[in-house]
Short mmCIF file of C-alpha atoms in Angstrom, two decimals:
data_model
loop_
_atom_site.label_atom_id
_atom_site.label_comp_id
_atom_site.label_asym_id
_atom_site.label_seq_id
_atom_site.Cartn_x
_atom_site.Cartn_y
_atom_site.Cartn_z
CA MET J 355 -20.10 35.57 -90.31
CA GLN J 356 -20.39 35.21 -86.90
CA ILE J 357 -17.30 32.84 -85.12
CA LEU J 358 -19.64 30.10 -84.89
CA ASP J 359 -20.45 30.68 -89.28
CA LEU J 360 -16.37 30.13 -89.76
CA ALA J 361 -15.77 27.72 -87.13
CA THR J 362 -18.66 25.65 -88.52
CA LEU J 363 -16.87 26.66 -92.58
CA LEU J 364 -13.28 25.51 -91.76
CA VAL J 365 -14.32 22.65 -90.23
CA CYS J 366 -16.71 21.19 -93.11
CA VAL J 367 -14.34 21.34 -95.75
CA THR J 368 -11.55 20.06 -94.40
CA ALA J 369 -13.80 17.15 -92.92
CA ALA J 370 -14.87 17.32 -96.61
CA LEU J 371 -11.11 17.23 -98.10
CA ALA J 372 -9.86 14.50 -95.45
CA PHE J 373 -12.67 12.01 -96.67
CA VAL J 374 -12.00 12.49 -99.80
CA ASN J 375 -8.83 11.67 -99.50
CA ALA J 376 -8.94 8.64 -97.63
CA ARG J 377 -12.06 8.09 -100.55
CA TYR J 378 -9.94 8.47 -104.05
CA TRP J 379 -6.97 9.63 -103.47
CA LYS J 380 -5.32 7.74 -100.75
CA LEU J 381 -3.02 9.94 -100.55
CA PRO J 382 -1.01 10.99 -97.40
CA ALA J 383 -3.73 13.18 -94.95
CA SER J 384 -1.42 16.65 -94.83
CA ILE J 385 -0.51 15.72 -98.55
CA GLY J 386 -4.27 15.11 -99.49
CA VAL J 387 -5.31 17.59 -98.24
CA THR J 388 -3.18 20.86 -98.66
CA VAL J 389 -4.02 19.30 -102.82
CA GLY J 390 -7.36 19.53 -102.53
CA GLY J 391 -7.75 23.51 -100.36
CA LEU J 392 -5.14 25.07 -103.11
CA GLY J 393 -7.82 22.91 -105.73
CA VAL J 394 -11.18 25.36 -103.58
CA SER J 395 -8.95 28.16 -103.25
CA LEU J 396 -9.07 28.39 -106.66
CA ILE J 397 -12.74 28.04 -106.78
CA ILE J 398 -12.63 30.10 -105.19
CA PHE J 399 -10.98 32.58 -107.64
CA ALA J 400 -12.70 31.89 -110.15
CA LEU J 401 -16.25 32.20 -108.03
CA VAL J 402 -15.29 35.38 -106.60
CA SER J 403 -13.82 37.08 -110.13
CA LEU J 404 -17.81 36.53 -111.63
CA ASP J 405 -18.97 38.01 -108.40
CA VAL J 406 -20.89 35.19 -106.30
CA PRO J 407 -22.15 36.56 -103.11
CA PHE J 408 -20.93 33.48 -100.61
CA ALA J 409 -17.28 34.08 -102.25
CA ARG J 410 -16.86 36.60 -101.55
CA ASP J 411 -17.87 36.34 -98.13
CA ALA J 412 -15.56 33.28 -97.77
CA VAL J 413 -12.54 35.23 -98.76
CA ASN J 414 -13.17 37.63 -96.50
CA LEU J 415 -14.07 34.84 -93.43
CA VAL J 416 -10.53 33.62 -94.06
CA ARG J 417 -8.25 37.00 -95.16
CA GLY J 418 -10.24 37.52 -91.21
CA ILE J 419 -8.56 34.48 -89.88
CA GLU J 420 -5.41 34.98 -87.91
CA PHE J 421 -3.09 32.31 -89.15
CA ASN J 422 -0.33 33.09 -87.35
CA ASP J 423 -2.09 33.10 -84.11
CA PHE J 424 -3.36 30.15 -85.00
CA VAL J 425 -0.50 28.62 -85.17
CA PHE J 426 1.64 29.66 -82.68
CA GLN J 427 -1.06 30.85 -79.65
CA GLY J 428 -2.92 27.28 -81.10
CA VAL J 429 -2.25 24.03 -82.22
CA LEU J 430 1.20 24.23 -82.81
CA SER J 431 2.05 23.83 -78.91
CA PHE J 432 -0.21 20.59 -79.23
CA LEU J 433 1.00 19.54 -82.09
CA LEU J 434 4.84 19.39 -81.39
CA PHE J 435 3.81 17.25 -77.37
CA ALA J 436 1.99 15.12 -79.20
CA GLY J 437 5.06 14.57 -81.69
CA ALA J 438 7.32 14.67 -78.49
CA LEU J 439 5.65 12.79 -75.88
CA GLY J 440 6.18 9.34 -79.35
CA VAL J 441 10.06 9.93 -79.87
CA ASN J 442 12.18 6.95 -77.58
CA SER J 443 13.08 9.56 -74.74
CA HIS J 444 16.55 7.37 -73.85
CA ALA J 445 16.71 6.95 -78.25
CA LEU J 446 16.66 10.74 -78.42
CA TRP J 447 19.65 10.89 -75.70
CA ALA J 448 22.09 8.53 -76.75
CA LEU J 449 21.86 10.81 -79.97
CA ARG J 450 22.27 14.03 -78.92
CA GLY J 451 25.10 15.70 -80.02
CA PRO J 452 23.89 15.29 -83.86
CA VAL J 453 20.97 16.25 -83.32
CA LEU J 454 22.37 19.44 -81.36
CA THR J 455 24.55 20.05 -84.10
CA PHE J 456 21.81 20.25 -86.99
CA ALA J 457 19.67 21.42 -84.58
CA LEU J 458 22.14 24.11 -83.60
CA LEU J 459 24.64 24.53 -86.41
CA SER J 460 22.58 23.58 -89.31
CA THR J 461 20.10 25.60 -89.01
CA ALA J 462 22.76 28.87 -88.51
CA ILE J 463 24.22 28.10 -91.80
CA SER J 464 20.88 27.43 -93.35
CA ILE J 465 19.70 30.94 -92.44
CA ALA J 466 22.98 32.85 -93.38
CA LEU J 467 23.73 31.13 -96.75
CA VAL J 468 20.36 31.60 -97.41
CA GLY J 469 20.48 34.96 -96.54
CA GLY J 470 23.01 35.44 -98.65
CA ALA J 471 21.76 33.84 -101.89
CA THR J 472 18.34 35.93 -100.92
CA TYR J 473 19.87 39.34 -101.19
CA ALA J 474 22.12 38.18 -104.52
CA LEU J 475 18.73 37.55 -105.71
CA LEU J 476 17.19 39.92 -105.52
CA GLY J 477 19.80 42.36 -106.09
CA LEU J 478 19.88 40.71 -110.30
CA PHE J 479 15.63 41.79 -110.24
CA GLY J 480 16.85 45.04 -109.40
CA LEU J 481 14.33 44.68 -105.84
CA GLN J 482 15.92 46.99 -103.45
CA VAL J 483 15.57 44.61 -100.02
CA SER J 484 17.60 45.22 -96.33
CA PHE J 485 20.31 42.52 -95.91
CA ILE J 486 18.66 42.22 -92.28
CA TYR J 487 15.49 41.09 -94.10
CA CYS J 488 16.52 38.78 -96.16
CA LEU J 489 18.06 36.41 -93.18
CA LEU J 490 14.83 37.33 -91.66
CA PHE J 491 13.43 35.02 -94.63
CA GLY J 492 16.65 33.11 -94.37
CA ALA J 493 15.27 32.90 -90.70
CA LEU J 494 11.65 31.57 -91.18
CA ILE J 495 12.47 29.34 -94.14
CA SER J 496 15.35 27.02 -93.00
CA PRO J 497 13.99 25.31 -89.78
CA THR J 498 12.15 22.10 -91.49
CA ASP J 499 8.58 22.31 -90.26
CA PRO J 500 8.18 19.11 -87.61
CA VAL J 501 4.32 18.98 -88.02
CA ALA J 502 5.01 17.56 -92.15
CA VAL J 503 8.88 15.75 -91.16
CA LEU J 504 6.21 13.66 -87.89
CA GLY J 505 3.73 13.09 -90.47
CA MET J 506 6.23 12.18 -93.01
CA LEU J 507 8.35 10.09 -91.35
CA LYS J 508 4.99 8.49 -89.33
CA GLN J 509 3.78 7.22 -93.14
CA ALA J 510 7.60 6.35 -94.16
CA GLY J 511 8.83 3.80 -91.69
CA VAL J 512 11.89 4.59 -91.63
CA PRO J 513 14.32 3.16 -89.62
CA LYS J 514 14.12 3.93 -86.01
CA ARG J 515 17.81 5.64 -85.66
CA ILE J 516 16.80 7.25 -88.55
CA GLU J 517 13.50 8.75 -87.18
CA THR J 518 14.63 9.24 -84.33
CA LEU J 519 17.81 11.82 -85.63
CA VAL J 520 15.44 13.55 -88.19
CA ALA J 521 12.08 13.97 -85.75
CA GLY J 522 15.15 15.28 -82.79
CA GLU J 523 16.37 17.14 -85.27
CA SER J 524 13.16 19.07 -86.69
CA LEU J 525 11.50 19.21 -83.18
CA PHE J 526 14.77 21.71 -81.58
CA ASN J 527 15.80 23.89 -85.18
CA ASP J 528 12.11 24.74 -85.03
CA GLY J 529 11.93 26.29 -81.66
CA VAL J 530 16.34 27.47 -82.43
CA GLY J 531 14.75 28.91 -85.73
CA VAL J 532 11.61 31.23 -84.23
CA VAL J 533 13.97 32.52 -81.50
CA ALA J 534 16.35 33.08 -84.33
CA PHE J 535 13.04 34.36 -86.41
CA ALA J 536 12.57 37.02 -84.00
CA VAL J 537 15.93 38.40 -82.98
CA LEU J 538 16.54 39.15 -86.22
CA ALA J 539 13.17 40.33 -86.03
CA GLY J 540 13.63 42.56 -83.14
CA ILE J 541 16.72 43.86 -85.20
CA ALA J 542 15.24 44.64 -88.52
CA ALA J 543 12.32 46.96 -86.15
CA ALA J 544 14.65 49.09 -84.58
CA GLY J 545 16.31 49.86 -87.79
CA GLY J 546 13.82 51.47 -89.22
CA GLY J 547 11.98 48.03 -90.42
CA GLY J 548 8.72 48.80 -88.70
CA GLY J 549 5.94 46.82 -87.38
CA GLU J 550 4.86 45.60 -83.92
CA VAL J 551 7.87 43.43 -82.39
CA HIS J 552 8.89 43.59 -79.92
CA GLY J 553 12.95 42.82 -78.27
CA PRO J 554 16.07 44.07 -76.43
CA ALA J 555 18.65 46.49 -76.89
CA MET J 556 19.67 44.82 -80.15
CA SER J 557 23.37 45.06 -78.92
CA ALA J 558 25.49 41.78 -79.70
CA GLY J 559 24.88 41.15 -75.69
CA GLY J 560 21.67 42.51 -75.99
CA VAL J 561 20.82 40.21 -78.68
CA ALA J 562 22.63 37.35 -76.70
CA LEU J 563 20.71 37.98 -73.61
CA PHE J 564 17.56 37.33 -75.81
CA PHE J 565 18.19 34.21 -77.01
CA ALA J 566 19.44 32.90 -74.47
CA GLN J 567 16.26 33.90 -72.60
CA GLU J 568 13.45 32.83 -75.29
CA ALA J 569 15.81 29.21 -75.49
CA LEU J 570 16.53 28.54 -73.00
CA GLY J 571 14.04 29.93 -70.49
CA GLY J 572 11.64 28.13 -73.00
CA LEU J 573 13.11 24.68 -71.96
CA ALA J 574 13.94 25.35 -68.67
CA LEU J 575 9.65 26.44 -67.97
CA GLY J 576 9.16 23.39 -70.15
CA LEU J 577 11.59 20.14 -68.06
CA PHE J 578 10.13 22.12 -64.48
CA LEU J 579 5.91 22.08 -65.90
CA GLY J 580 6.85 18.38 -67.78
CA TRP J 581 8.13 17.64 -64.39
CA VAL J 582 4.83 18.29 -62.58
CA GLY J 583 3.25 16.83 -64.82
CA TRP J 584 5.29 13.26 -64.89
CA LEU J 585 4.85 13.00 -61.08
CA ALA J 586 1.12 13.37 -61.17
CA LEU J 587 1.07 10.66 -64.22
CA ARG J 588 2.75 8.52 -62.08
CA SER J 589 0.09 8.47 -59.45
CA VAL J 590 -2.70 8.21 -60.59
CA SER J 591 -4.46 5.08 -62.89
CA ASP J 592 -6.45 6.74 -64.53
CA PHE J 593 -7.63 7.77 -67.94
CA VAL J 594 -9.14 10.80 -67.76
CA VAL J 595 -7.34 12.57 -65.29
CA GLU J 596 -4.05 11.43 -67.83
CA VAL J 597 -5.70 13.53 -70.50
CA LEU J 598 -6.86 16.86 -68.51
CA VAL J 599 -3.14 16.46 -66.77
CA THR J 600 -1.40 16.30 -70.27
CA LEU J 601 -3.63 18.83 -71.73
CA SER J 602 -2.84 21.70 -68.99
CA VAL J 603 0.50 21.37 -69.27
CA VAL J 604 0.61 22.17 -73.30
CA LEU J 605 -2.45 24.82 -72.57
CA ALA J 606 0.50 26.64 -69.25
CA CYS J 607 3.29 25.93 -71.97
CA THR J 608 2.35 28.35 -74.29
CA ALA J 609 -0.12 30.73 -72.53
CA ILE J 610 2.65 30.78 -69.63
CA ALA J 611 5.66 31.02 -72.26
CA ALA J 612 3.70 34.44 -74.17
CA ASN J 613 4.18 36.71 -70.51
CA LEU J 614 7.44 35.42 -69.73
CA HIS J 615 8.64 36.26 -73.35
CA VAL J 616 10.06 32.87 -74.01
CA SER J 617 9.89 29.91 -76.66
CA ALA J 618 6.45 28.58 -76.33
CA PRO J 619 7.43 25.75 -78.96
CA LEU J 620 11.04 24.55 -77.19
CA ALA J 621 8.87 24.12 -73.95
CA ALA J 622 6.34 21.94 -75.45
CA VAL J 623 8.82 19.91 -77.11
CA ALA J 624 11.23 19.57 -73.35
CA ALA J 625 7.43 19.20 -71.96
CA GLY J 626 6.78 15.87 -74.14
CA LEU J 627 10.02 14.26 -73.91
CA LEU J 628 9.97 14.34 -70.07
CA ILE J 629 6.34 13.01 -70.07
CA GLY J 630 6.98 11.07 -72.45
CA SER J 631 10.17 8.86 -70.16
CA LEU J 632 7.50 7.97 -67.85
CA LYS J 633 5.90 5.39 -70.47
CA ASP J 634 9.49 4.46 -72.06
CA ARG J 635 10.71 4.08 -68.34
CA ARG J 636 7.84 2.06 -67.48
CA PRO J 637 5.29 0.26 -69.94
CA GLU J 638 3.05 -0.10 -67.38
CA GLY J 639 3.58 3.83 -65.74
CA LEU J 640 0.16 5.03 -68.17
CA SER J 641 -2.73 1.89 -66.83
CA SER J 642 -4.31 3.13 -70.07
CA ARG J 643 -1.67 3.21 -72.04
CA GLU J 644 -2.85 2.81 -75.02
CA ARG J 645 -5.83 4.72 -74.34
CA PHE J 646 -3.21 7.56 -73.59
CA GLU J 647 -1.36 7.30 -77.05
CA GLY J 648 -4.52 6.66 -79.23
CA PHE J 649 -5.38 9.68 -77.67
CA TRP J 650 -2.99 11.91 -78.21
CA HIS J 651 -2.70 10.72 -81.99
CA LEU J 652 -5.90 11.30 -82.57
CA ALA J 653 -5.64 15.16 -82.18
CA ASP J 654 -2.41 14.86 -83.55
CA GLU J 655 -4.23 13.13 -86.76
CA LEU J 656 -7.16 15.80 -86.38
CA LEU J 657 -5.39 19.02 -85.95
CA ASN J 658 -2.13 18.34 -88.53
CA ILE J 659 -5.43 17.11 -90.84
CA PHE J 660 -7.57 21.11 -89.51
CA LEU J 661 -4.21 22.92 -89.76
CA PHE J 662 -3.19 22.01 -93.90
CA ALA J 663 -6.28 22.49 -94.82
CA LEU J 664 -6.20 26.66 -93.43
CA LEU J 665 -2.94 26.04 -94.65
CA ALA J 666 -3.63 25.51 -98.52
CA LEU J 667 -7.09 27.78 -98.14
CA GLU J 668 -4.17 30.90 -96.90
CA VAL J 669 -3.46 30.93 -100.68
CA VAL J 670 -6.71 33.58 -100.72
CA VAL J 671 -5.30 36.65 -98.69
CA VAL J 672 -1.46 35.89 -100.93
CA ARG J 673 -0.99 38.90 -102.67
CA PHE J 674 0.96 37.04 -105.87
CA SER J 675 2.77 38.60 -108.27
CA GLY J 676 4.62 37.22 -111.12
CA GLN J 677 7.75 38.69 -110.27
CA SER J 678 6.91 37.24 -107.30
CA LEU J 679 6.11 34.02 -108.29
CA LEU J 680 9.46 33.82 -110.24
CA LEU J 681 10.94 34.38 -106.42
CA GLY J 682 9.45 31.85 -105.28
CA LEU J 683 9.83 29.46 -108.24
CA ILE J 684 13.78 30.26 -108.12
CA ALA J 685 14.13 29.68 -104.43
CA ILE J 686 13.15 26.32 -104.07
CA PRO J 687 16.34 24.55 -105.19
CA LEU J 688 18.44 27.49 -103.83
CA VAL J 689 16.65 25.86 -100.50
CA LEU J 690 17.01 22.46 -100.91
CA LEU J 691 20.98 22.97 -102.10
CA VAL J 692 21.75 25.46 -98.46
CA ARG J 693 20.19 22.56 -96.81
CA THR J 694 22.40 19.47 -98.85
CA ILE J 695 24.80 22.03 -97.55
CA SER J 696 23.66 22.60 -94.11
CA VAL J 697 23.77 19.29 -94.04
CA TYR J 698 27.04 18.14 -94.80
CA LEU J 699 28.85 20.38 -92.96
CA PRO J 700 27.47 19.50 -89.58
CA VAL J 701 28.41 15.73 -90.83
CA LEU J 702 32.14 17.21 -91.67
CA VAL J 703 31.97 17.95 -88.17
CA LEU J 704 30.25 14.67 -86.25
CA GLY J 705 31.73 12.92 -89.26
CA ARG J 706 35.31 11.27 -86.71
CA ARG J 707 32.42 9.81 -84.79
CA ARG J 708 29.59 8.59 -86.31
CA ASP J 709 29.22 7.20 -89.90
CA PHE J 710 26.49 8.60 -91.87
CA ASN J 711 25.60 6.79 -94.36
CA PRO J 712 25.26 8.71 -97.79
CA TYR J 713 21.03 7.60 -97.77
CA THR J 714 20.64 9.28 -94.28
CA ARG J 715 22.27 12.00 -96.04
CA ARG J 716 19.69 12.27 -98.81
CA LEU J 717 16.31 11.01 -96.65
CA MET J 718 17.83 14.33 -93.81
CA ILE J 719 17.71 17.04 -97.08
CA TRP J 720 14.69 15.17 -99.39
CA GLY J 721 12.61 14.91 -96.03
CA GLY J 722 13.86 18.21 -93.75
CA LEU J 723 10.58 19.06 -95.07
CA ARG J 724 8.89 22.69 -95.06
CA GLY J 725 5.28 23.74 -93.80
CA ALA J 726 2.55 25.76 -92.24
CA ILE J 727 5.12 27.56 -89.40
CA SER J 728 7.53 28.93 -92.26
CA VAL J 729 4.23 30.42 -94.23
CA ALA J 730 2.90 32.38 -90.14
CA LEU J 731 6.60 33.09 -89.64
CA ALA J 732 6.14 35.56 -92.89
CA PHE J 733 3.10 36.90 -91.74
CA THR J 734 4.62 38.57 -89.02
CA VAL J 735 7.81 40.01 -91.27
CA PRO J 736 6.70 43.42 -90.61
CA ALA J 737 4.40 45.17 -92.88
CA GLY J 738 5.79 46.25 -96.31
CA PRO J 739 6.72 45.99 -99.76
CA GLU J 740 8.79 42.81 -98.42
CA ARG J 741 6.54 40.89 -96.71
CA ASP J 742 4.50 40.44 -99.86
CA LEU J 743 7.77 39.34 -101.95
CA PHE J 744 8.42 36.99 -98.90
CA LEU J 745 4.48 35.73 -98.27
CA VAL J 746 4.52 34.40 -101.87
CA MET J 747 8.28 33.05 -101.85
CA THR J 748 7.70 31.48 -98.64
CA TYR J 749 4.98 29.58 -100.14
CA VAL J 750 5.82 28.31 -103.47
CA VAL J 751 8.48 27.07 -101.29
CA VAL J 752 6.22 25.41 -98.55
CA VAL J 753 3.32 24.18 -101.49
CA PHE J 754 6.65 22.13 -103.27
CA SER J 755 7.73 20.82 -100.58
CA ILE J 756 4.15 19.80 -99.04
CA ILE J 757 3.56 18.21 -102.11
CA VAL J 758 6.97 16.94 -103.53
CA GLN J 759 9.08 16.53 -101.27
CA GLY J 760 6.16 14.91 -99.26
CA LEU J 761 5.35 12.28 -101.74
CA THR J 762 8.76 11.39 -102.61
CA VAL J 763 9.78 11.31 -99.47
CA GLY J 764 8.57 7.95 -98.70
CA TRP J 765 10.82 5.75 -102.01
CA LEU J 766 13.76 7.20 -100.72
CA ALA J 767 12.98 5.75 -96.91
CA ALA J 768 12.08 2.55 -98.69
CA LEU J 769 15.41 2.84 -101.04
CA ALA J 770 17.23 4.16 -97.62
CA SER J 771 15.65 1.34 -95.25
CA GLY J 772 16.79 -1.82 -98.00
CA VAL J 773 20.05 -0.77 -98.45
CA GLY J 774 20.91 -0.69 -94.17
CA GLY J 775 20.36 3.05 -94.13
CA GLU J 776 20.95 3.25 -89.73
CA LEU J 777 22.90 5.53 -88.07
CA GLU J 778 26.16 2.84 -87.54
#
């Protein structure tokens, strides 16, 4: 099949899933599309077992998609920019302490605990996997997916301060998690793990330099490009130009970050927050504010639905086994337990200055959804049996997170709102 055939198939499947969900299931878009996509994948598997030529072509088509490239070099920057654009930058600045503490400390705690627990779990099953690979699994599964989390927040209607806290943490811990994954992947490759992973010399100084380059470099790039876009938007009153300027900022963040080896996710977040501050400071700052926000809302929804449809279809490239599936099921409560610890420990650090309501903590724990970013990172683990195992485990955790947590977090958010669950 040609690229046009691939694009046509994916768009048609996505449109069909979105239509069925909106007409009959009426679930949140990302959840309904994920469920429908998994159903389509199972049907394809059944047709393949019956040796239906079209099904074989469809499987080969999906296997030909570089899912990680599609996520990291395609839609992720647009989704993060749109998400950051919708966050009140001044409210986020007021919560900068908690947001940065959770984004840095919580992510680091989670990576270490998931890595250690995974190493012990695999040992119980007689699987000899190096500790650095277990930390790699911790790095890819620890960050909450901002795509899934922001979609959940829009549906749940949580109090504004909780929304700002959860959204801010998710936006930044995604970038931190990706950088941590890159560092650990470089160490794994340097230790003989194989795979095309580029990183610095893996001394302590090299790791620190690489982390600073990726994280701080990404933020600096995003602030610079966002500032350029902010200046341009301040001086025009044309909807088309406003859209073109913001599109060019997002594309520049992605392309330049790739060439400078800095974090594109953090660059997109920084640019989105800075440009978003224009409409926060001056409600009339963008002459066609409603249409501008409507464009980015539409782009966010379309890309979000398309991403989750593709995520569900990617199951056809995952090599499941009974053991890996069982390990994935065990990983679900393990990841939730670690998420609980990684939220409560920073709360203790911040507790002297801020009173985190119990419902706020529970919402942060249960609302910390994993999504397509974790699966995309799993695809980039250096080739070998570890990648096949971690890909299955990651997929099981992500599907549970999107469907089970995604369907129930709205109830928890309503409960939090009902008892005054905002930060004091």
